[in-house]
Tab-separated table of C-alpha atoms and ligand atoms in Angstrom:
chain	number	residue	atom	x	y	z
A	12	UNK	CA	0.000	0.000	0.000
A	13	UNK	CA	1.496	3.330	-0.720
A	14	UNK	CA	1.081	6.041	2.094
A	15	UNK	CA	0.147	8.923	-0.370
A	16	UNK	CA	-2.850	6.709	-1.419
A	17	UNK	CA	-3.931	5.763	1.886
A	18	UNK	CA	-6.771	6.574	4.066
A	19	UNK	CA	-4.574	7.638	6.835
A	20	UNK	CA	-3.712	11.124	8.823
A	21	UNK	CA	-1.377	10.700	11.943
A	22	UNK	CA	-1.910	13.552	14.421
A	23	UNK	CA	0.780	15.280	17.068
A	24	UNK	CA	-2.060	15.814	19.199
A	25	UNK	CA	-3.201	13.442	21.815
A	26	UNK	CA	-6.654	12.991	22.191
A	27	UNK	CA	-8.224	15.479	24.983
A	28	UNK	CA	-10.870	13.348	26.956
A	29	UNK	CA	-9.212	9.649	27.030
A	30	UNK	CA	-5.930	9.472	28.547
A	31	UNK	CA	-5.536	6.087	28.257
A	32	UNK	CA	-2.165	4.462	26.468
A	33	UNK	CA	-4.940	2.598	23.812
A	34	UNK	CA	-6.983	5.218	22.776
A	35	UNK	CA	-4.232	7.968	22.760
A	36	UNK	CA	-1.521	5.931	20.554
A	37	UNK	CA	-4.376	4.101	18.602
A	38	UNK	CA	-5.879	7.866	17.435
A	39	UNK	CA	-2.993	9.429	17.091
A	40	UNK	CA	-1.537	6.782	14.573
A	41	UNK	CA	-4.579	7.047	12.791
A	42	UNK	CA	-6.205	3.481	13.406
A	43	UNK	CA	-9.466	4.890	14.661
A	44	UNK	CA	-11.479	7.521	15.318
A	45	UNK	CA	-13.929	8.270	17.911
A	46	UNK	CA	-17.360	8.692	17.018
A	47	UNK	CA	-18.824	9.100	20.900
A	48	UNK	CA	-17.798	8.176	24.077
A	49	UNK	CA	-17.484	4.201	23.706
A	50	UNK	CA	-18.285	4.009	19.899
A	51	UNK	CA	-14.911	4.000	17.553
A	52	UNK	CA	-14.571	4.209	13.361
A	53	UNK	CA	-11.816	1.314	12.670
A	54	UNK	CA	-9.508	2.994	10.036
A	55	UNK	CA	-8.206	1.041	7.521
A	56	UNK	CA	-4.827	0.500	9.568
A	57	UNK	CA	-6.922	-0.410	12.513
A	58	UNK	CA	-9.106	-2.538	10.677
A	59	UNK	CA	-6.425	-4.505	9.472
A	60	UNK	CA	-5.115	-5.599	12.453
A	61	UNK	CA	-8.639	-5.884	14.204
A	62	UNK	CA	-9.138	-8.505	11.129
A	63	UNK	CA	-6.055	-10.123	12.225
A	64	UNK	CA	-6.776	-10.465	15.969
A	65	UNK	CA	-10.510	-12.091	14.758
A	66	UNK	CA	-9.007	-14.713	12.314
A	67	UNK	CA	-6.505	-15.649	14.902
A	68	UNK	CA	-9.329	-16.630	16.869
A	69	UNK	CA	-11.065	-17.548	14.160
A	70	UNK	CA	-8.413	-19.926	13.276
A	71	UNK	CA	-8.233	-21.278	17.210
A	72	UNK	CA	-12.226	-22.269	17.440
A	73	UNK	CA	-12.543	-23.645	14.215
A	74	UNK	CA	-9.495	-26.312	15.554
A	75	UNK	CA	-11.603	-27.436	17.858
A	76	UNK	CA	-14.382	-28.220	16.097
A	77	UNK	CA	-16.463	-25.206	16.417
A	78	UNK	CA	-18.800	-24.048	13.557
A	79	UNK	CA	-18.896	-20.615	12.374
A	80	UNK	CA	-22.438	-18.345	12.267
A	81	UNK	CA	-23.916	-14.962	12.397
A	82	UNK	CA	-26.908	-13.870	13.968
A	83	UNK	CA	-28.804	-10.535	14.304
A	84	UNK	CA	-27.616	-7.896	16.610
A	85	UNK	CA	-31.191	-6.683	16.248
A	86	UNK	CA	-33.010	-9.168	18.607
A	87	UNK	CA	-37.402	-9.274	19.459
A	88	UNK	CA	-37.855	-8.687	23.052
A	89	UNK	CA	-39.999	-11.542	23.712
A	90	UNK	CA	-36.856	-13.701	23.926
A	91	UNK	CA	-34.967	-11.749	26.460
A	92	UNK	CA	-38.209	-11.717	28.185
A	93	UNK	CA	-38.622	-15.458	28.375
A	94	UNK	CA	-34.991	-15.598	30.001
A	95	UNK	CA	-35.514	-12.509	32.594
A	96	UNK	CA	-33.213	-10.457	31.452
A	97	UNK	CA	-35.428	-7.945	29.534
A	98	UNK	CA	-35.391	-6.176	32.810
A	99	UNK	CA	-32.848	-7.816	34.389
A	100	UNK	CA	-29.712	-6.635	32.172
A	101	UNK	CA	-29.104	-3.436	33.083
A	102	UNK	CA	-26.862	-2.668	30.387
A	103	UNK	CA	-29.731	-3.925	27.425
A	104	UNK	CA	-30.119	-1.480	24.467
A	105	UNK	CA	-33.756	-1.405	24.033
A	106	UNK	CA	-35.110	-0.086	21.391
A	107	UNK	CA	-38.569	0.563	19.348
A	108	UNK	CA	-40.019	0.570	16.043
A	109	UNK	CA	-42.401	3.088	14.317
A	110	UNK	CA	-44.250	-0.230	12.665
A	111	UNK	CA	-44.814	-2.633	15.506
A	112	UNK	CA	-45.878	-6.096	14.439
A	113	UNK	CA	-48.678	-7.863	16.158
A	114	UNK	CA	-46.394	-10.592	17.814
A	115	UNK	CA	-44.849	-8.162	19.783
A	116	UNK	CA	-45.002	-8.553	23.581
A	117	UNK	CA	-44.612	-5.374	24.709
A	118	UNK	CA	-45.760	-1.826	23.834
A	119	UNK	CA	-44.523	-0.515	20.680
A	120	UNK	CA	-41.833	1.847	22.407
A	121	UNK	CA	-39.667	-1.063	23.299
A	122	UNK	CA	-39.943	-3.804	21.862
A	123	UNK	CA	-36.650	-4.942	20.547
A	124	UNK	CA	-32.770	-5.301	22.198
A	125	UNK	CA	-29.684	-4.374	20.278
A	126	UNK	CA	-27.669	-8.094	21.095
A	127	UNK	CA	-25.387	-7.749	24.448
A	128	UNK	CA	-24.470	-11.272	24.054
A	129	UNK	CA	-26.451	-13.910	22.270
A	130	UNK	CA	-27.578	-16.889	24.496
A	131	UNK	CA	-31.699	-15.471	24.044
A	132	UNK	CA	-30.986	-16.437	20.278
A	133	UNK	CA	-28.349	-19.329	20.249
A	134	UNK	CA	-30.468	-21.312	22.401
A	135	UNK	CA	-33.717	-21.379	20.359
A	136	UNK	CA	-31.656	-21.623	17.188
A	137	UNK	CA	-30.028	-24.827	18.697
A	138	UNK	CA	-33.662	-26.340	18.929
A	139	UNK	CA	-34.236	-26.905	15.258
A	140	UNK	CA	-31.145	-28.564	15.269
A	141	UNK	CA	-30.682	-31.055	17.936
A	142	UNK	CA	-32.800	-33.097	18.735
A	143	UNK	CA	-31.674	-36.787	20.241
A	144	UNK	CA	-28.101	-37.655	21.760
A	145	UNK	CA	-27.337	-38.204	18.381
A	146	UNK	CA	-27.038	-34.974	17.254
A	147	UNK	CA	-24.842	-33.566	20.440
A	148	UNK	CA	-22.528	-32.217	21.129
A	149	UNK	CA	-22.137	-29.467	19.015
A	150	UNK	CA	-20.500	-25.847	18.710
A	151	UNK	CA	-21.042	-22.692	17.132
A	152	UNK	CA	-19.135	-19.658	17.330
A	153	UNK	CA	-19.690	-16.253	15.623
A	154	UNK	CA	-17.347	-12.627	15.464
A	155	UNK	CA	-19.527	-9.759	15.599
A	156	UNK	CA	-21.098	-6.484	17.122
A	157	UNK	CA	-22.388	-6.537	20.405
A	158	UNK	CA	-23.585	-3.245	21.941
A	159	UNK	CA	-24.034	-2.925	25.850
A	160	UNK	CA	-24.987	0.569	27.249
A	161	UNK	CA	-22.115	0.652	29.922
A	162	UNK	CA	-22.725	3.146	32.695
A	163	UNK	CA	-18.509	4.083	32.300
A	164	UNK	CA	-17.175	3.860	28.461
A	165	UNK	CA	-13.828	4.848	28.981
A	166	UNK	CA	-10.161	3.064	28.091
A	167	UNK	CA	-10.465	3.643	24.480
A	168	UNK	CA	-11.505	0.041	23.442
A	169	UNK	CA	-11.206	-1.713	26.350
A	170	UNK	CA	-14.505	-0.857	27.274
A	171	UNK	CA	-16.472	-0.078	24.391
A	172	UNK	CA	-20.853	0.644	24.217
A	173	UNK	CA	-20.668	-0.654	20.445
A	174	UNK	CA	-17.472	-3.272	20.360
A	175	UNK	CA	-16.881	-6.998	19.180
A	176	UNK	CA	-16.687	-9.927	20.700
A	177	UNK	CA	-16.194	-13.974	19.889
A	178	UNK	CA	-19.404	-15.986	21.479
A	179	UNK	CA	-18.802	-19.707	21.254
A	180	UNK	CA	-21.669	-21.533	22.347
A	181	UNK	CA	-21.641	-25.233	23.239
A	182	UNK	CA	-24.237	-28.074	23.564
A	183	UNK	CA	-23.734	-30.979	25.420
A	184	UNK	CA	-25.917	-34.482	26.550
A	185	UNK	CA	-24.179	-34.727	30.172
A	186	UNK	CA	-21.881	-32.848	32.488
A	187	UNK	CA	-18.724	-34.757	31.600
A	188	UNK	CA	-18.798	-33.829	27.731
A	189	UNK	CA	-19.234	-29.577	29.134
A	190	UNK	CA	-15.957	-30.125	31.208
A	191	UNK	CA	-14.305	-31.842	28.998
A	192	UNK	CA	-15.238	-29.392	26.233
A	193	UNK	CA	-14.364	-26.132	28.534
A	194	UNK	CA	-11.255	-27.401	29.302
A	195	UNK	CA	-10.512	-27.605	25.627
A	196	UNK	CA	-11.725	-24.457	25.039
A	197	UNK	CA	-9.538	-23.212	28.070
A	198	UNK	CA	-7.031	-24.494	26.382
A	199	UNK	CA	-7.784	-22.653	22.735
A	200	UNK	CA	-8.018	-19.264	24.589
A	201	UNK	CA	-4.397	-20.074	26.076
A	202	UNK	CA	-3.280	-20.514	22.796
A	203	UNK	CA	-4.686	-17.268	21.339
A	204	UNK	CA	-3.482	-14.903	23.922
A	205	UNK	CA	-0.406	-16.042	23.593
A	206	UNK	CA	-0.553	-15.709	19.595
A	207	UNK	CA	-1.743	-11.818	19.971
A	208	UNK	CA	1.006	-11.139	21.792
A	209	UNK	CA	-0.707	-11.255	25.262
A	210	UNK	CA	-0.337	-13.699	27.315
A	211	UNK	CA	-3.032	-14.290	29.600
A	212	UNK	CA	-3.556	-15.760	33.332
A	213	UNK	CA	-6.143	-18.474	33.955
A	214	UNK	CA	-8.760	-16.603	36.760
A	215	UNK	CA	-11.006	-18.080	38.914
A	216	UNK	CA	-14.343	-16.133	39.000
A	217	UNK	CA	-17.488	-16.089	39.974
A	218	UNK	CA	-19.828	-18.975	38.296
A	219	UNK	CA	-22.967	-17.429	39.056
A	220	UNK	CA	-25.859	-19.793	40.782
A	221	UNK	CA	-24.534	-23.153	38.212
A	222	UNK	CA	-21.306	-23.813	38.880
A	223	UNK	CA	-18.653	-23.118	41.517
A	224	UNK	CA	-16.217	-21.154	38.881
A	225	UNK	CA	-16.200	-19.697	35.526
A	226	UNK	CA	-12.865	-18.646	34.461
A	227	UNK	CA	-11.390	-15.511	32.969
A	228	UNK	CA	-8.508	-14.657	30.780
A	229	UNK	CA	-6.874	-11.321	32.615
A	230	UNK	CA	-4.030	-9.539	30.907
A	231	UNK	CA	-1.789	-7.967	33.658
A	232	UNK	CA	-1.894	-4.205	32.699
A	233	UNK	CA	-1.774	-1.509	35.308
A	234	UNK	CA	-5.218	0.221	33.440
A	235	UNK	CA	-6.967	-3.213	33.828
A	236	UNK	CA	-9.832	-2.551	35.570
A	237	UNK	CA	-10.015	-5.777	37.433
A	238	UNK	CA	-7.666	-7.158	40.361
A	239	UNK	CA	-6.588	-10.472	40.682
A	240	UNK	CA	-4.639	-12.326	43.555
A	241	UNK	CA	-1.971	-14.619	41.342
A	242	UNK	CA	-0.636	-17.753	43.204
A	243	UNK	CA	3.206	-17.377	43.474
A	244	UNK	CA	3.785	-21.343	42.917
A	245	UNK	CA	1.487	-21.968	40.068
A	246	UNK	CA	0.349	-18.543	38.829
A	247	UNK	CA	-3.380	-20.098	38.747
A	248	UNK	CA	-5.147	-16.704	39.938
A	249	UNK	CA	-8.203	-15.862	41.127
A	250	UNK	CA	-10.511	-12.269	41.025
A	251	UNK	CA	-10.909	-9.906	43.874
A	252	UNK	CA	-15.290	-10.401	43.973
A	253	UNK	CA	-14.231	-14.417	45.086
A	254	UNK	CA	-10.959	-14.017	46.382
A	255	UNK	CA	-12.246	-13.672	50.262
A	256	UNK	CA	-13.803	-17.129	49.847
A	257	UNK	CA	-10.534	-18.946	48.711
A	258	UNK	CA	-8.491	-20.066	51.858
A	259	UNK	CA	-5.798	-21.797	49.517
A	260	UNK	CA	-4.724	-21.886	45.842
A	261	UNK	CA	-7.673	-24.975	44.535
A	262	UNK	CA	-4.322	-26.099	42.631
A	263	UNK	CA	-1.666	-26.027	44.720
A	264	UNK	CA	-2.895	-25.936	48.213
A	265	UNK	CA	-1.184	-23.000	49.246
A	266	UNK	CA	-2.301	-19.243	50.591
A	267	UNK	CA	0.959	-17.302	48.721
A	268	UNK	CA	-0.498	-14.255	46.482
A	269	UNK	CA	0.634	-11.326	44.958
A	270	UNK	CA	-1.991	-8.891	43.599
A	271	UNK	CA	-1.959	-7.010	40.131
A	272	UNK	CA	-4.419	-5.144	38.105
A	273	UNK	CA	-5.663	-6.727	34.804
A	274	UNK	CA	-8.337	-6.640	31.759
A	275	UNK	CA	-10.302	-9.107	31.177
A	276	UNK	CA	-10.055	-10.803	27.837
A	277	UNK	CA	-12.134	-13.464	27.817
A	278	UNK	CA	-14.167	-15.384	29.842
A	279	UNK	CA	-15.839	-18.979	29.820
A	280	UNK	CA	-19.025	-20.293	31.800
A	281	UNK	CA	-20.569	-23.509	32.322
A	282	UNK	CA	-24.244	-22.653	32.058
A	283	UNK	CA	-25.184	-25.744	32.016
A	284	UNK	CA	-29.432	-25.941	31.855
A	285	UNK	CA	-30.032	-22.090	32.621
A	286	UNK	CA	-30.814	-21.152	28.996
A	287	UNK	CA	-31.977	-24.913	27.596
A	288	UNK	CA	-34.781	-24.481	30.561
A	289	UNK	CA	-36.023	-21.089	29.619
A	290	UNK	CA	-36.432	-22.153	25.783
A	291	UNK	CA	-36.921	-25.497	26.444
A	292	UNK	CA	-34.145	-27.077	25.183
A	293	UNK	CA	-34.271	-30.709	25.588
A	294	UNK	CA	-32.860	-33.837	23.990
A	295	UNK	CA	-34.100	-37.586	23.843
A	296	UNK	CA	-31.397	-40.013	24.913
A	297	UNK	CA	-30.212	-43.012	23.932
A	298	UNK	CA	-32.831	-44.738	26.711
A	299	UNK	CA	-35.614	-42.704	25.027
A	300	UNK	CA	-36.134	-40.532	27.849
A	301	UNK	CA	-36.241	-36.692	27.238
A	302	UNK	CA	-33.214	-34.721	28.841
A	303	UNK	CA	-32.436	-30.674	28.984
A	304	UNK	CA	-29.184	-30.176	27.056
A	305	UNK	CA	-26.018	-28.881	28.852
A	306	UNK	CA	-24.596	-25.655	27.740
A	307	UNK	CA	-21.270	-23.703	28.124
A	308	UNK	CA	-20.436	-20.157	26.833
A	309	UNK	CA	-17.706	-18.825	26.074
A	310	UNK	CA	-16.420	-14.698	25.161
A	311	UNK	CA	-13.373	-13.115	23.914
A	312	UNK	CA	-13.225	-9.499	23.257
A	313	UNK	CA	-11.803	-8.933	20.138
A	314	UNK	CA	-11.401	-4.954	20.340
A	315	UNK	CA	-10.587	-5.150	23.759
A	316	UNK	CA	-7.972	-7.374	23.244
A	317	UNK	CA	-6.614	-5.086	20.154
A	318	UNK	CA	-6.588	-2.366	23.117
A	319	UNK	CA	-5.043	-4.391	25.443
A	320	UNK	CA	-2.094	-5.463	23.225
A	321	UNK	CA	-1.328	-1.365	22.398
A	322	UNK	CA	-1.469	-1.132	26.433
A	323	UNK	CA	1.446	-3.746	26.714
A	324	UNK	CA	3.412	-3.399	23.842
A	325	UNK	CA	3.958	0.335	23.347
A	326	UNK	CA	7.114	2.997	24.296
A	327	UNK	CA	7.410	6.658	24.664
A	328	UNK	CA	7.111	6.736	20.698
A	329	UNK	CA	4.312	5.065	19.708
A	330	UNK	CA	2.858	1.742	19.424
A	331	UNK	CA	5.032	-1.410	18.873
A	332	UNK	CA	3.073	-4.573	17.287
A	333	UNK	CA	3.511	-7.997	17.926
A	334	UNK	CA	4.043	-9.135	14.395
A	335	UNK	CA	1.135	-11.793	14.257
A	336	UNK	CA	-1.443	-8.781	14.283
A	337	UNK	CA	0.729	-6.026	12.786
A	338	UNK	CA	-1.474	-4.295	9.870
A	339	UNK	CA	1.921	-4.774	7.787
A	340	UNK	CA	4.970	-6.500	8.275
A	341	UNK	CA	7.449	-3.890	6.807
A	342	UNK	CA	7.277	0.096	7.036
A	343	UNK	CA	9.164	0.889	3.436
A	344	UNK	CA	10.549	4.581	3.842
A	345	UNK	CA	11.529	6.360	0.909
A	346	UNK	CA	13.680	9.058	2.116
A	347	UNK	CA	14.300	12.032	-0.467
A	348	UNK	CA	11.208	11.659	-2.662
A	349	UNK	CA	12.292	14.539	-5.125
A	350	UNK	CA	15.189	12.049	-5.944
A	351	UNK	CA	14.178	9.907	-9.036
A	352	UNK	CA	16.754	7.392	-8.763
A	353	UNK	CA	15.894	6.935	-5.138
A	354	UNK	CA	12.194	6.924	-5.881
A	355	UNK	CA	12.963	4.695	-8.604
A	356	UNK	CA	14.936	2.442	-6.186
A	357	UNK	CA	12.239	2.357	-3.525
A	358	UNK	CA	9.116	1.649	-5.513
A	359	UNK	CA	10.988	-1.190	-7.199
A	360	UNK	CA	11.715	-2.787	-3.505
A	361	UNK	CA	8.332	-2.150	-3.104
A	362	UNK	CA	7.265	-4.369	-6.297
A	363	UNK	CA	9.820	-6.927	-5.091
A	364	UNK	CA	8.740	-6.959	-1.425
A	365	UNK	CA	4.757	-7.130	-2.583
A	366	UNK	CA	5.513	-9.827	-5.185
A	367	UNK	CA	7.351	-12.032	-2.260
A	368	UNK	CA	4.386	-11.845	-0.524
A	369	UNK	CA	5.493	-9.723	2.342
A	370	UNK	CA	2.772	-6.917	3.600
A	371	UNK	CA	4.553	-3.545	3.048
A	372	UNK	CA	3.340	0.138	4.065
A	373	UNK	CA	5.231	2.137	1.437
A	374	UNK	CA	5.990	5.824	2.756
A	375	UNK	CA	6.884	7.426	-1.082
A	376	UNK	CA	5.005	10.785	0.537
A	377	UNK	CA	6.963	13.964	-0.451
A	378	UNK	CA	7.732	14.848	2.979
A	379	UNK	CA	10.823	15.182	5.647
A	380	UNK	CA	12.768	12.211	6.763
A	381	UNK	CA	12.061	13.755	10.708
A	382	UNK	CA	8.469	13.259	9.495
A	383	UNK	CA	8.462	9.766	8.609
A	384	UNK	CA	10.729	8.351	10.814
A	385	UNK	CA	8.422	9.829	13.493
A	386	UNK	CA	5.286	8.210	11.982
A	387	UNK	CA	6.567	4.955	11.191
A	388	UNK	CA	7.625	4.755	15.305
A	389	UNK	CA	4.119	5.867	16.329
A	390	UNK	CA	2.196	3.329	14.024
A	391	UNK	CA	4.715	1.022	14.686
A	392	UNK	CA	4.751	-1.561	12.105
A	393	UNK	CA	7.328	-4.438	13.320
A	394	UNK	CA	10.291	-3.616	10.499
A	395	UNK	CA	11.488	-0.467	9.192
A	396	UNK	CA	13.096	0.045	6.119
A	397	UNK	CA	14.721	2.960	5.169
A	398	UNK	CA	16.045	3.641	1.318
A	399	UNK	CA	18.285	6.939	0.628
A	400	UNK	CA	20.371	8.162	-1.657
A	401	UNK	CA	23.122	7.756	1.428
A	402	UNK	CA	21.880	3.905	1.454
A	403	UNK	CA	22.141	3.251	-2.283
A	404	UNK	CA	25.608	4.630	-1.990
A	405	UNK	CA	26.579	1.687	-0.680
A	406	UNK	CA	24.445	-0.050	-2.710
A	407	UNK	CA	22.473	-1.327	0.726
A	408	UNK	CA	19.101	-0.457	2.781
A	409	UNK	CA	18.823	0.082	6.348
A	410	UNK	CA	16.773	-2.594	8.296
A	411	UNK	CA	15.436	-1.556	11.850
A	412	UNK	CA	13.274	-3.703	14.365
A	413	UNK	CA	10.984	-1.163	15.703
A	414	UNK	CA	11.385	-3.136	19.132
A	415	UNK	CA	14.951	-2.457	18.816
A	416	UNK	CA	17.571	0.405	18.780
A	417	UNK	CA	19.906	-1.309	16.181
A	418	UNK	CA	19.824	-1.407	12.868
A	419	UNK	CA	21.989	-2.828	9.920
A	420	UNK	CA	22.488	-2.510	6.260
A	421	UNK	CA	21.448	-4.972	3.665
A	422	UNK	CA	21.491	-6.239	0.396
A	423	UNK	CA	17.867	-6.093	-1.235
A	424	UNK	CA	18.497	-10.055	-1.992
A	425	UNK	CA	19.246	-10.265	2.074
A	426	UNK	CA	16.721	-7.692	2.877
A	427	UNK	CA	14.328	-10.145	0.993
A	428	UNK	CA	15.722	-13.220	2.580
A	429	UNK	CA	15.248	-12.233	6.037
A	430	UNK	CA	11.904	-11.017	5.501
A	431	UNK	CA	10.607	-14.258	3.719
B	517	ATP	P1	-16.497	-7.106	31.955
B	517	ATP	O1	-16.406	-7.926	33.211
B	517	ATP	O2	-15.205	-6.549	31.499
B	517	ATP	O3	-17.602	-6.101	31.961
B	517	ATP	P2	-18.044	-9.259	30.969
B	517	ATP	O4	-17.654	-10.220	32.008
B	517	ATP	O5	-19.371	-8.617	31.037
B	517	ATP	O6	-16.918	-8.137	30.809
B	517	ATP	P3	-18.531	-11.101	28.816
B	517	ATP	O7	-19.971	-10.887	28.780
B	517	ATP	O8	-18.034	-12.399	29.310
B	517	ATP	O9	-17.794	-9.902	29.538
B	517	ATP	O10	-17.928	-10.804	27.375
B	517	ATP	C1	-16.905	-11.575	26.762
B	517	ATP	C2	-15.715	-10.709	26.436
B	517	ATP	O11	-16.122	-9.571	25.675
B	517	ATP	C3	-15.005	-10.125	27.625
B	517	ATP	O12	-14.100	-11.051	28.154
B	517	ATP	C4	-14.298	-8.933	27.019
B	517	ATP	O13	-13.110	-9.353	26.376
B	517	ATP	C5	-15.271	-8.474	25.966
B	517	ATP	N1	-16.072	-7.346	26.440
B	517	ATP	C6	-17.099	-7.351	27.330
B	517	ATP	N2	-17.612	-6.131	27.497
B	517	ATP	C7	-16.902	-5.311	26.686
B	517	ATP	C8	-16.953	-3.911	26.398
B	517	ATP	N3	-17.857	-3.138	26.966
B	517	ATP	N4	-16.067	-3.413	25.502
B	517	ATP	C9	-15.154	-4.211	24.896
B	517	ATP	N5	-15.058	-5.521	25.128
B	517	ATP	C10	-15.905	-6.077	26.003
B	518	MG	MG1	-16.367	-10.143	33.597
């Protein structure tokens, strides 16, 4: 992609009412906007790396089996109401329209939610497909909008009123088949964290009024909003709302904490028949009786986590990507663009670099070298390469790690090796 083309403005200014690290790097590199407080424009820098994060975890749930789907974020009322949580969800968009149909429960003013999370639809979708044992277990997983009106949208998009998330949902014909499929799913989010760069700690939570725990993902990050107590033998941790309950580590046996601040990027539940009862959700087995199916659920954030990473992996120049979710591999600077031999010289790399299949930003703006070597540290694309006419002197580029203060001079053939 060349730079001049692109839809893409850096800014020197740092955003006035967000101070954290995420929002202030991520609008001032020009990867998105803000629209409102909690409600963010992906740019097409941003977008490309939010696409990377999502196939990532895309990638990670379809390996275990998982099917994709999409469903509405614009969801009828009467199926929140048959769980409770039309008035129990405090942070349900509700919503009306000016042509109410006759099915609708409620008075025309209300009478739809904007999706917060989608167990009220999952759950009778699942009915027209399962049926006997035969047809469990199964797993579906989407990537898409949720919108929750959060009393405090703040943190750029850690905590977002319009943001996306990963639902997996999972149906099961008895309790060992849930564990055994949470655990594997446990083990899918460890993977994925560690893929985007963030590695995350396995929390015990709350599990609500079905099971003794659900578990969270927590980044360690001192804006996480959460605080954890994190076993010094095993680093098994455990969140602050349970923590007064938990006389030892449940692993290790031991009371030996420290305590950190972290953001939660994902979480998994066993809900085992609290949904399948409300929509009536039931099975026959293989002794012809009828039996409620066992669910689990199970949410990663997405734009949180794209937040997240920018909050771990940043210095006192901008943002500096893990390369699995960089939105391109190499920065190309093209330093004197007045030049024609060196313009000649760079968009030529550029060809060469494209055709090798390596993802390339290409700077060829006519503008300072100050400029551009500031821009390329605060969008902070994982290699830098710089071509001058001092560089083609020696017939070479200069190669820089933006996680590094070192750079060297190569050969377009070794540039091209190392980067392939
Ligand atoms: P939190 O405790 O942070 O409010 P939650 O427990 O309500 O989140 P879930 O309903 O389990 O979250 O959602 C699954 C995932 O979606 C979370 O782990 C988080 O990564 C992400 N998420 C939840 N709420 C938001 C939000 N407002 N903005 C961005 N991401 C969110
Ligand atoms: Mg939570």
């Amino acid at each position: 992609m060349k730079q001049s083309q692109y839809f893409l403005k850096t800014s020197k200014a740092a955003p006035k009412d967000d101070v954290s690290v995420n929002a202030r790097l991520l609008e001032q590199a020009g990867f998105v906007q803000k629209v409102m407080a909690g409600v963010y424009s992906y740019l097409p820098l941003g977008l490309r790396v939010l696409q990377k994060v999502e196939n990532i975890i895309r990638e990670e749930m379809n390996a275990i089996g998982a099917s994709e789907v999409l469903m509405p974020a614009l969801q009828p009322s009467k199926n929140w109401v048959a769980t409770g949580r039309w008035d129990e969800l405090d942070v349900l968009f509700k919503l009306g329209s000016r042509h109410p149909k006759n099915d609708d429960p409620l008075p025309a003013t209300y009478s739809y939610a904007l999706g917060p999370t989608h167990e009220e639809i999952v759950t009778p979708m699942a009915k027209e497909i399962i049926g006997s044992y035969r047809d469990l277990p199964k797993a579906v997983f989407q990537i898409q909008t949720k919108f929750r009106d959060e009393a405090r949208a703040k943190a750029g998009l850690m905590r977002g009123r319009e943001f996306r998330m990963k639902d997996l949902y999972s149906f099961h014909s008895n309790e060992e088949d849930l564990t055994a499929y949470y655990n594997k799913v446990a083990g899918a989010y460890k993977r994925i964290f560690e893929r985007l760069g963030i590695p995350a700690l396995y929390v015990e939570a709350s599990g609500g009024t079905f099971s003794k725990y659900s578990h969270e993902f927590q980044v360690e990050t001192p804006n996480g909003e959460d605080t954890v107590y994190v076993c010094n033998k095993c680093s098994l941790a455990v969140n602050k709302e349970i923590f007064d309950d938990q006389k030892v580590c449940s692993n290790c046996n031991v009371r030996d904490y420290r305590e950190t601040k972290a953001s939660e990027v994902g979480n998994i539940f066993e809900l085992k028949t609290k949904y399948s009862d409300s929509f009536n959700l039931k099975f026959t087995d293989e002794d012809g009786s009828q039996k409620t199916v066992l669910m689990g659920c199970y949410g990663i954030g997405p734009s949180r986590c794209m937040g997240v990473v920018v909050e771990q992996h940043f210095d006192e120049k901008g943002i500096i990507w893990p390369e699995s979710i960089a939105p391109f591999k190499v920065h190309l600077l093209g330093l004197g663009a007045k030049d024609e031999t060196v313009s000649k010289a760079a968009s030529d790399l550029y060809q060469n670099l494209q055709a090798a299949g390596v993802e390339v930003l290409y700077d060829d703006r006519d503008s300072s070298a100050g400029e551009k070597f500031a821009d390329s540290d605060l969008i902070g694309i994982p290699y830098r390469v710089v071509i001058s006419a001092k560089t083609m002197g020696e017939n070479k580029v200069e190669f820089k790690p933006r996680n590094s203060a070192e750079s060297e001079m190569l050969t377009i053939e070794d540039l091209i090796k190392k980067l392939t």
